[in-house]
Short mmCIF file of C-alpha atoms in Angstrom, two decimals:
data_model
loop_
_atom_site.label_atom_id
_atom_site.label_comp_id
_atom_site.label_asym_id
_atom_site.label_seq_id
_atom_site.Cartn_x
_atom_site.Cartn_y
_atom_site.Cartn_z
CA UNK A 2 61.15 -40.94 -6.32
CA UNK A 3 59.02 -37.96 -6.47
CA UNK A 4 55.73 -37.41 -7.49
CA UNK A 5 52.61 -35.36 -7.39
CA UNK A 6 49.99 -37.11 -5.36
CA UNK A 7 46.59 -36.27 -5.62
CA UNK A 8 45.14 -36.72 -1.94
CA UNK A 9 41.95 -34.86 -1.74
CA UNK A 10 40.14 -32.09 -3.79
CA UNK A 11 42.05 -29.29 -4.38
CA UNK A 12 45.10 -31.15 -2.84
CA UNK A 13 48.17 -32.60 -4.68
CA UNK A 14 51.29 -31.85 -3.28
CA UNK A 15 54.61 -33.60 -4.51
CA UNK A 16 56.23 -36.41 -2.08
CA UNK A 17 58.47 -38.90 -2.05
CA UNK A 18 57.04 -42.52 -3.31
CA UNK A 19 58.27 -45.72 -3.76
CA UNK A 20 59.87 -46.66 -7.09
CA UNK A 21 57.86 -48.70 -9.18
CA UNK A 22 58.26 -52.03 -9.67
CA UNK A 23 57.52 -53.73 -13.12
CA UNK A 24 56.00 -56.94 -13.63
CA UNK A 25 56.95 -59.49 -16.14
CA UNK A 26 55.29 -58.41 -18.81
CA UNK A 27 55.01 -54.60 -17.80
CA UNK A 28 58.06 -51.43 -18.00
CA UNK A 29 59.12 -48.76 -15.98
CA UNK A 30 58.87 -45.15 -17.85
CA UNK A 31 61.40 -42.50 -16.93
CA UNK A 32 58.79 -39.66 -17.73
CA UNK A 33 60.17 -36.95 -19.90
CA UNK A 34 57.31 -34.96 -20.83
CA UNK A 35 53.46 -35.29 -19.23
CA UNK A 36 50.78 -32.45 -20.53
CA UNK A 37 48.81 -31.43 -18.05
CA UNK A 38 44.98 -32.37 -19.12
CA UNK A 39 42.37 -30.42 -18.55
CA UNK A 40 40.65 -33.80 -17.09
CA UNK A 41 43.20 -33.68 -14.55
CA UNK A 42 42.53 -30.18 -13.67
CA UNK A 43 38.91 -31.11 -13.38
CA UNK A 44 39.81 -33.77 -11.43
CA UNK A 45 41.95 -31.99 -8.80
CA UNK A 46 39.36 -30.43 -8.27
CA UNK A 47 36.78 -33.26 -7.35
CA UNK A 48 34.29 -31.82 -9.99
CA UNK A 49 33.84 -34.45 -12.17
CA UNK A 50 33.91 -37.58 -9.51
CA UNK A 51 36.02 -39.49 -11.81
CA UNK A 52 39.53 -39.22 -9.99
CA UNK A 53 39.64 -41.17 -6.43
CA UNK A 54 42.74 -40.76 -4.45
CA UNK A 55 45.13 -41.54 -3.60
CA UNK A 56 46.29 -40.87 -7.20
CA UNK A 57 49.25 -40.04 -9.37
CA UNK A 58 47.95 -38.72 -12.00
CA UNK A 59 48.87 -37.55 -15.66
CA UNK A 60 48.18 -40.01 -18.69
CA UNK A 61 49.79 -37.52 -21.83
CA UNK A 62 53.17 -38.68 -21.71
CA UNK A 63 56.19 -39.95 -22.89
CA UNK A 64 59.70 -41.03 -21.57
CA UNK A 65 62.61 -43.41 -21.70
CA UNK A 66 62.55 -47.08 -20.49
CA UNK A 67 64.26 -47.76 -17.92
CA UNK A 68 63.62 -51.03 -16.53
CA UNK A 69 62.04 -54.11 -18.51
CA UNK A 70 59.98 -56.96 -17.35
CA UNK A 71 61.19 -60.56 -17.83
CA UNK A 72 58.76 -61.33 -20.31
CA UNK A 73 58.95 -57.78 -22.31
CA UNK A 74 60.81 -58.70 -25.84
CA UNK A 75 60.78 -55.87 -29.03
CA UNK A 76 62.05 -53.09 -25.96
CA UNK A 77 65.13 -52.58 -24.26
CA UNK A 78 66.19 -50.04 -21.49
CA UNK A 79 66.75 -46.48 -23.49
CA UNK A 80 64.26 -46.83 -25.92
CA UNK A 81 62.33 -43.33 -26.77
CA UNK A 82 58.33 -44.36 -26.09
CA UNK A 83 54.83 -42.21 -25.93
CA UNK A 84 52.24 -44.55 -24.47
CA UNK A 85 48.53 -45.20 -24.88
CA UNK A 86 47.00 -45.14 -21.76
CA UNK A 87 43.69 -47.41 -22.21
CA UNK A 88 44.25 -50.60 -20.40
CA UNK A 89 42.06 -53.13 -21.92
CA UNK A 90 40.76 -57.03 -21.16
CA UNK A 91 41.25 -57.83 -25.48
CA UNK A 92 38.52 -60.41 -24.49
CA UNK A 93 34.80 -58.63 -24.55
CA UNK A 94 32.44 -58.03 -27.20
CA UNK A 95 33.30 -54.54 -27.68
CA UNK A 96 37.94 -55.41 -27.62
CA UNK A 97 36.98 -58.05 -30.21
CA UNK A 98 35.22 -55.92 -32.72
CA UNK A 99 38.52 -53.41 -32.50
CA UNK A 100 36.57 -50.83 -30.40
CA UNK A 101 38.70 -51.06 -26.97
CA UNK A 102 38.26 -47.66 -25.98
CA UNK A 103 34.67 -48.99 -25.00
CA UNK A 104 35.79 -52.02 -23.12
CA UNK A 105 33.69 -53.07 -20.16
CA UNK A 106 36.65 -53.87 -17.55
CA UNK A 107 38.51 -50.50 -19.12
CA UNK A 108 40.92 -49.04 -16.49
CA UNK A 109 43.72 -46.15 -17.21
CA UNK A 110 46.75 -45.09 -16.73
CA UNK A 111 46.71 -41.62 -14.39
CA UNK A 112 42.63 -42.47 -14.50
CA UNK A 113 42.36 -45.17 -12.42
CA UNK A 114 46.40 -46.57 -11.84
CA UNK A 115 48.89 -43.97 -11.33
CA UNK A 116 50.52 -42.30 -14.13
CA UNK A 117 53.03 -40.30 -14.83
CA UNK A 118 53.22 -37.01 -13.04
CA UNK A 119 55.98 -38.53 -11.29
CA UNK A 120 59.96 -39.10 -11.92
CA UNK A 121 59.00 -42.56 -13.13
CA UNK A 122 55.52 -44.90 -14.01
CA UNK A 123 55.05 -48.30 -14.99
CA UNK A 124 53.65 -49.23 -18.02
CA UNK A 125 52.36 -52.73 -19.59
CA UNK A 126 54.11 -52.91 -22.64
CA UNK A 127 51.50 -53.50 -24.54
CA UNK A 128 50.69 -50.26 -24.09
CA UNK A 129 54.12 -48.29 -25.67
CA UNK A 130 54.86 -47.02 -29.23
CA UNK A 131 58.18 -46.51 -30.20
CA UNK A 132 58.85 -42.87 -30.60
CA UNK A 133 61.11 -42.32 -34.03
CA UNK A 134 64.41 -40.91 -33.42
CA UNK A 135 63.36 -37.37 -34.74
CA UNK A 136 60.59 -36.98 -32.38
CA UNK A 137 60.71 -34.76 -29.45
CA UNK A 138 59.12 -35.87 -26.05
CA UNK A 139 56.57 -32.94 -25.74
CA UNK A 140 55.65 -33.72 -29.23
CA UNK A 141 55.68 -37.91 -27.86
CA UNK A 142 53.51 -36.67 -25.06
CA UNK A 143 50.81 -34.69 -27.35
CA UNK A 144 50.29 -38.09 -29.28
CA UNK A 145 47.19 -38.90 -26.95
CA UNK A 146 45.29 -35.60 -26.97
CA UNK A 147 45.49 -35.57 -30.77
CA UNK A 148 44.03 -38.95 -30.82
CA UNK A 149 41.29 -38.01 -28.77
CA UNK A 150 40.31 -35.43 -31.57
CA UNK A 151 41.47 -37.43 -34.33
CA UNK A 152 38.57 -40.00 -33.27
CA UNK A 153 35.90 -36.72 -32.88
CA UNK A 154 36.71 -35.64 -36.15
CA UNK A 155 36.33 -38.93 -37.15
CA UNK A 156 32.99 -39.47 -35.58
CA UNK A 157 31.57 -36.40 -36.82
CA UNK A 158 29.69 -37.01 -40.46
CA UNK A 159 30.77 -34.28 -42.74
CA UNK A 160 31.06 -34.02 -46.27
CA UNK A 161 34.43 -32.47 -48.10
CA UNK A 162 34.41 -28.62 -47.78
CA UNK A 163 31.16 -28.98 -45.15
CA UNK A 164 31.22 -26.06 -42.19
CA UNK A 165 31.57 -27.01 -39.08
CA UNK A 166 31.46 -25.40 -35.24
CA UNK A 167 33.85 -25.99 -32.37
CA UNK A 168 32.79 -25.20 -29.02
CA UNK A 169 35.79 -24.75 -26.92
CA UNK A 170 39.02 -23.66 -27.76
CA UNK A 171 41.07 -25.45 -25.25
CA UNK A 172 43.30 -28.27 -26.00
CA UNK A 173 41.24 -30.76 -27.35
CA UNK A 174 39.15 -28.04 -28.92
CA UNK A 175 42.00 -26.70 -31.30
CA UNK A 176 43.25 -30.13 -31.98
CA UNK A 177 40.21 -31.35 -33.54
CA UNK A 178 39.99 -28.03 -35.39
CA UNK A 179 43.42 -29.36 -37.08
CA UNK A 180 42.14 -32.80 -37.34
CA UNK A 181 38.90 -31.19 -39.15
CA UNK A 182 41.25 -29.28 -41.23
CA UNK A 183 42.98 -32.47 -42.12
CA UNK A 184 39.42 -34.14 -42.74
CA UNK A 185 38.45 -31.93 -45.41
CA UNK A 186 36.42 -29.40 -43.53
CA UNK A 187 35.24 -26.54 -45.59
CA UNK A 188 34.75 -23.64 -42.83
CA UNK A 189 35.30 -23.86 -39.42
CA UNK A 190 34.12 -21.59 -37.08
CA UNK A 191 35.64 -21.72 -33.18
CA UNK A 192 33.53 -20.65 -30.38
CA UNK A 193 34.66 -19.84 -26.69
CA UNK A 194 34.93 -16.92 -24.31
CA UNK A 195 38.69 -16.35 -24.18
CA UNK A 196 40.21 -14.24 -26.61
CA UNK A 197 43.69 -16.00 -26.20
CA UNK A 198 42.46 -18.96 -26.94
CA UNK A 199 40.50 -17.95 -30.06
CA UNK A 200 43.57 -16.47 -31.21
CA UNK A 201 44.65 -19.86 -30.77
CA UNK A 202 41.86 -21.20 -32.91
CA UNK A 203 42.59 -18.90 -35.73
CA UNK A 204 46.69 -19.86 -35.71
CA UNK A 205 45.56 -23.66 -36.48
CA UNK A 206 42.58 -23.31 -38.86
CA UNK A 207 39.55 -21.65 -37.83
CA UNK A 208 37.78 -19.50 -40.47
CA UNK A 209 35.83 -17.62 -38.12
CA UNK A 210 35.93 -16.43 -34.45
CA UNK A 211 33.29 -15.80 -31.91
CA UNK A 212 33.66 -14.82 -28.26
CA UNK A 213 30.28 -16.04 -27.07
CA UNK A 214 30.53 -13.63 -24.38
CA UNK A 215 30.63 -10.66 -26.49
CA UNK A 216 28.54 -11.62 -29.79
CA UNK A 217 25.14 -13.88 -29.45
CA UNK A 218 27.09 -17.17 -31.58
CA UNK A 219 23.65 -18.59 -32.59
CA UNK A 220 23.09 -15.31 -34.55
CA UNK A 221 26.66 -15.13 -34.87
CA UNK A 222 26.75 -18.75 -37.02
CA UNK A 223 23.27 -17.97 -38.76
CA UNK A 224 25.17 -15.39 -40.19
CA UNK A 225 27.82 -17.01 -41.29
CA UNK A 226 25.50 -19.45 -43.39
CA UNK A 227 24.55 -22.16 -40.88
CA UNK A 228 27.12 -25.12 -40.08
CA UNK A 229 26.69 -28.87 -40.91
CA UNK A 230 27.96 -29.88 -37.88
CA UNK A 231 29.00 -29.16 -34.30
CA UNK A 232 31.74 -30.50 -32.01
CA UNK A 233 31.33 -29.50 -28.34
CA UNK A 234 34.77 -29.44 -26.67
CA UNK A 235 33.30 -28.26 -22.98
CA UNK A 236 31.14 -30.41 -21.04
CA UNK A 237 29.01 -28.52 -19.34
CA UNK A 238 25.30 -27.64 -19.80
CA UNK A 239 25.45 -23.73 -21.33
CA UNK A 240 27.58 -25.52 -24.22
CA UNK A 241 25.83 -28.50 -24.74
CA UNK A 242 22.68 -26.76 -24.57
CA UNK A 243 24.30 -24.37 -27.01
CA UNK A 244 24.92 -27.31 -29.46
CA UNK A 245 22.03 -28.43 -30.22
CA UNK A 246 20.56 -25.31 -31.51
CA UNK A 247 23.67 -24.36 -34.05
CA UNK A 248 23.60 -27.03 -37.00
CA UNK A 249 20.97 -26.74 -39.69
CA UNK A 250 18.34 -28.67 -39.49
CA UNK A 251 19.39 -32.63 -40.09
CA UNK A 252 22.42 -31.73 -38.83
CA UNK A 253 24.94 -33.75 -36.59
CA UNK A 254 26.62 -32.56 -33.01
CA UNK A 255 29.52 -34.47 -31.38
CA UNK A 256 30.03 -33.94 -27.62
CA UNK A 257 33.42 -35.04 -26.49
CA UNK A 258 33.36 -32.58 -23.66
CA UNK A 259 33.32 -34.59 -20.56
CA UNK A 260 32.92 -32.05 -17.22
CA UNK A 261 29.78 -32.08 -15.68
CA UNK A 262 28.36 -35.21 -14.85
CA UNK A 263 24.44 -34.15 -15.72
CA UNK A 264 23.85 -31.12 -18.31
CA UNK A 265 19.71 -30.07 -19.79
CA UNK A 266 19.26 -29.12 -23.45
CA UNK A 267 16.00 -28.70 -24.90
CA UNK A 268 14.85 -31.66 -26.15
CA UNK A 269 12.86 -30.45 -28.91
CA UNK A 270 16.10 -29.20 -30.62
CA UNK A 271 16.86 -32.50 -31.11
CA UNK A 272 13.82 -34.10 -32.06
CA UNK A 273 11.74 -31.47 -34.30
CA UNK A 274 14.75 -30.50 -36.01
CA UNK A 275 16.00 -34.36 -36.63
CA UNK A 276 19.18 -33.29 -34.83
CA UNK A 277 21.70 -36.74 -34.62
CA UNK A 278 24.18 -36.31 -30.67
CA UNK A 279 26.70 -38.80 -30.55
CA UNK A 280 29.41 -38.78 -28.13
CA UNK A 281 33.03 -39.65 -28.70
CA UNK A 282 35.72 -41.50 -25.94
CA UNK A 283 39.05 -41.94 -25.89
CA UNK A 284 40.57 -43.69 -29.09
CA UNK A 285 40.96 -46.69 -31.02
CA UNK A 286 43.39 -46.61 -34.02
CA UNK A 287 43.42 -43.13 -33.80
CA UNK A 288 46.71 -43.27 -31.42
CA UNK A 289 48.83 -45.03 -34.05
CA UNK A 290 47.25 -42.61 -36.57
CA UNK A 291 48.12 -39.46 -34.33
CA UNK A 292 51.79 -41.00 -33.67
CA UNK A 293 52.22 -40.87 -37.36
CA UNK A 294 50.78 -37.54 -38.16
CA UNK A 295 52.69 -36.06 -36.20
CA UNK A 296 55.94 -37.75 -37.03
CA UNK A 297 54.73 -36.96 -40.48
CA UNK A 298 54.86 -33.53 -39.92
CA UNK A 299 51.61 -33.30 -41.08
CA UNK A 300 50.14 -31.67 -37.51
CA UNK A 301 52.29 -29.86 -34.77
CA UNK A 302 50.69 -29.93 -31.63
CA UNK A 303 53.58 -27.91 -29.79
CA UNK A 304 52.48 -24.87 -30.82
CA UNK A 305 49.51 -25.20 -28.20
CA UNK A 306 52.53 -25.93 -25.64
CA UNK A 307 53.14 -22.63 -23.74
CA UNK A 308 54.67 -23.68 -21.01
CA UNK A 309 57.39 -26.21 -19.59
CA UNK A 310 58.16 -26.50 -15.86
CA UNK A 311 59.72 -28.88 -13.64
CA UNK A 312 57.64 -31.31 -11.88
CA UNK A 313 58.30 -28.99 -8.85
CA UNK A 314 56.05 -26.87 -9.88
CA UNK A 315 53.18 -29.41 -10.45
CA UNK A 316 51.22 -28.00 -7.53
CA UNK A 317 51.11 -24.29 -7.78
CA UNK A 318 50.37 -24.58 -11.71
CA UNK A 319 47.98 -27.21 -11.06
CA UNK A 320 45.84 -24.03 -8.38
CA UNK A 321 46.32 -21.68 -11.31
CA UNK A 322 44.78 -23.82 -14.10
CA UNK A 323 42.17 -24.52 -11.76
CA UNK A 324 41.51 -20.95 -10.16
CA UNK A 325 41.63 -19.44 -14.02
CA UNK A 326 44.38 -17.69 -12.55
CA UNK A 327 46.93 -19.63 -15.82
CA UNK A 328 45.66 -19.07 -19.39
CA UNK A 329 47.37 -20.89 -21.10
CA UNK A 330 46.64 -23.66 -23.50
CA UNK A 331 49.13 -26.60 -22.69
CA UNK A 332 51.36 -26.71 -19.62
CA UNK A 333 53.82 -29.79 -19.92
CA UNK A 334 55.80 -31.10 -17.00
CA UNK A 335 59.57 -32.21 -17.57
CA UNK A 336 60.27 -34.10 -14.36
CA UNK A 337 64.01 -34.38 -15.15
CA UNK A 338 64.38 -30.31 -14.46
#
């Protein structure tokens, strides 16, 4: 089978693989739809130090089974399925008090065992969730994304109708605007450089706009009344230094960006101003939640989807996304084109 192979930095070319096998309790995936993450991107390009290749990559996804291990039962070959990508042990301290996306032997599909930005992936089947007939495969594959920012918004204290900041308007920036939205949020104000992508922002909830290369956003949000709360959607040291000095004072910032390894914010932010920083990982119940929201219709992530290309095309789109050369929001892969 084919599949895009992730060899050094900056190199990921597609080759020819061997099919997987699965084991008796594991699936094989015929992948359908696979979003390309901006953690991927990130990690093609060695910056981050958490992808080692070799590596297929790609853990926003969703497919059709194909083949079934011995001891699988409740899935058959055919069956529509988005999975959840956290591999867990079940038996630590932090699996048995429910929060698994903290596990201490965690491991991941397209993190750390090779995912699906190939023709085909296996799976544990512990890990799938049945996709309902209705529900198409980019909208399967957006499950895990919205999770992530169901569990920020989740992690993020905020009373009905309080205001809120979002720094970043990439994908999991503008899905945890919509999960704020769905929270209760009161005003939200979006915060990033790119004018597409505050568009963006504005199409799924935001109240108010600032390009924080154009228009000081400190000043910016002062005048706009302060905010309660602040999720930073970046990772990198001008944004989390940035989010520390935009709530009021006893306010609450949530940093889910994950890019630099090391970023410096000024201390006394935090501490004179009785600032509370939490970070947020992965997901628990938020998948499940996500799954159901969307086949709810109550959130449509596919309107951050902007382009679909065959898997093909993995390794020139990858260079763009990376070079800044591609702005656009979501790029899914269909490796049945």
């Amino acid at each position: 089978m084919q599949a895009l192979v992730y060899e050094n930095p900056w190199q990921m070319p597609l080759r020819d693989v061997q099919e997987p096998e699965p084991g008796d309790h594991e699936v094989t995936v015929e992948v359908v739809a696979v979003g390309i993450c901006g953690s991927d991107v990130h990690g093609y390009t060695g910056s981050t130090g958490r992808r080692t290749p070799p590596l297929i990559m790609g853990h926003e996804f969703s497919g059709v089974i194909d083949r079934v291990g011995r001891g699988v039962t409740g899935y058959q070959r055919g069956d529509c399925v988005t999975v959840q990508p956290l591999i867990t042990c079940g038996e630590c301290e932090n699996c048995r008090v429910g929060r698994y996306n903290l596990c201490s032997r965690r491991s991941g599909i397209g993190m750390n065992v090779d995912g699906a930005y190939a023709e085909r992936v296996r799976v544990p089947a512990a890990q799938l969730y049945r996709m309902p007939e209705t529900l198409s495969f980019t909208k399967g594959a957006m499950v895990e994304p919205l999770a992530v920012a169901m569990r920020a918004a989740n992690l993020t204290p905020l009373h009905l109708a309080g205001s809120v900041a979002v720094i970043g308007a990439g994908t999991i920036g503008l899905l945890t605007i919509t999960a704020l939205r769905m929270k209760g949020a009161g005003r939200i104000v979006a915060i990033d450089v790119d004018e597409h992508k505050l568009e963006m922002a504005e199409r799924v909830g935001a109240d108010a706009l600032v390009n924080s290369r154009k228009t000081d956003p400190v000043e910016a949000v002062r005048a706009l009344g302060g905010v309660d709360a602040v999720v930073e959607a970046v990772g990198i040291t001008a944004t989390a230094a940035l989010s520390v000095q935009l709530p009021r004072n006893g306010g609450h910032v949530t940093w889910i960006g994950n890019s630099a390894p090391e970023v410096t914010i000024n201390m006394q932010q935090v501490v004179t101003r009785e600032l509370t920083v939490s970070g947020t990982y992965g997901f628990t119940h938020e998948f499940g939640d996500a799954l159901e929201a969307i086949a709810r219709g109550r959130i449509d992530p596919t309107v951050l989807v902007e382009q679909t290309a065959p898997l093909s095309k993995g390794p020139e789109l990858f260079h763009a996304l990376a070079t800044g050369n591609a702005n656009m929001v979501k790029v899914m892969l269909d490796p049945t084109l």
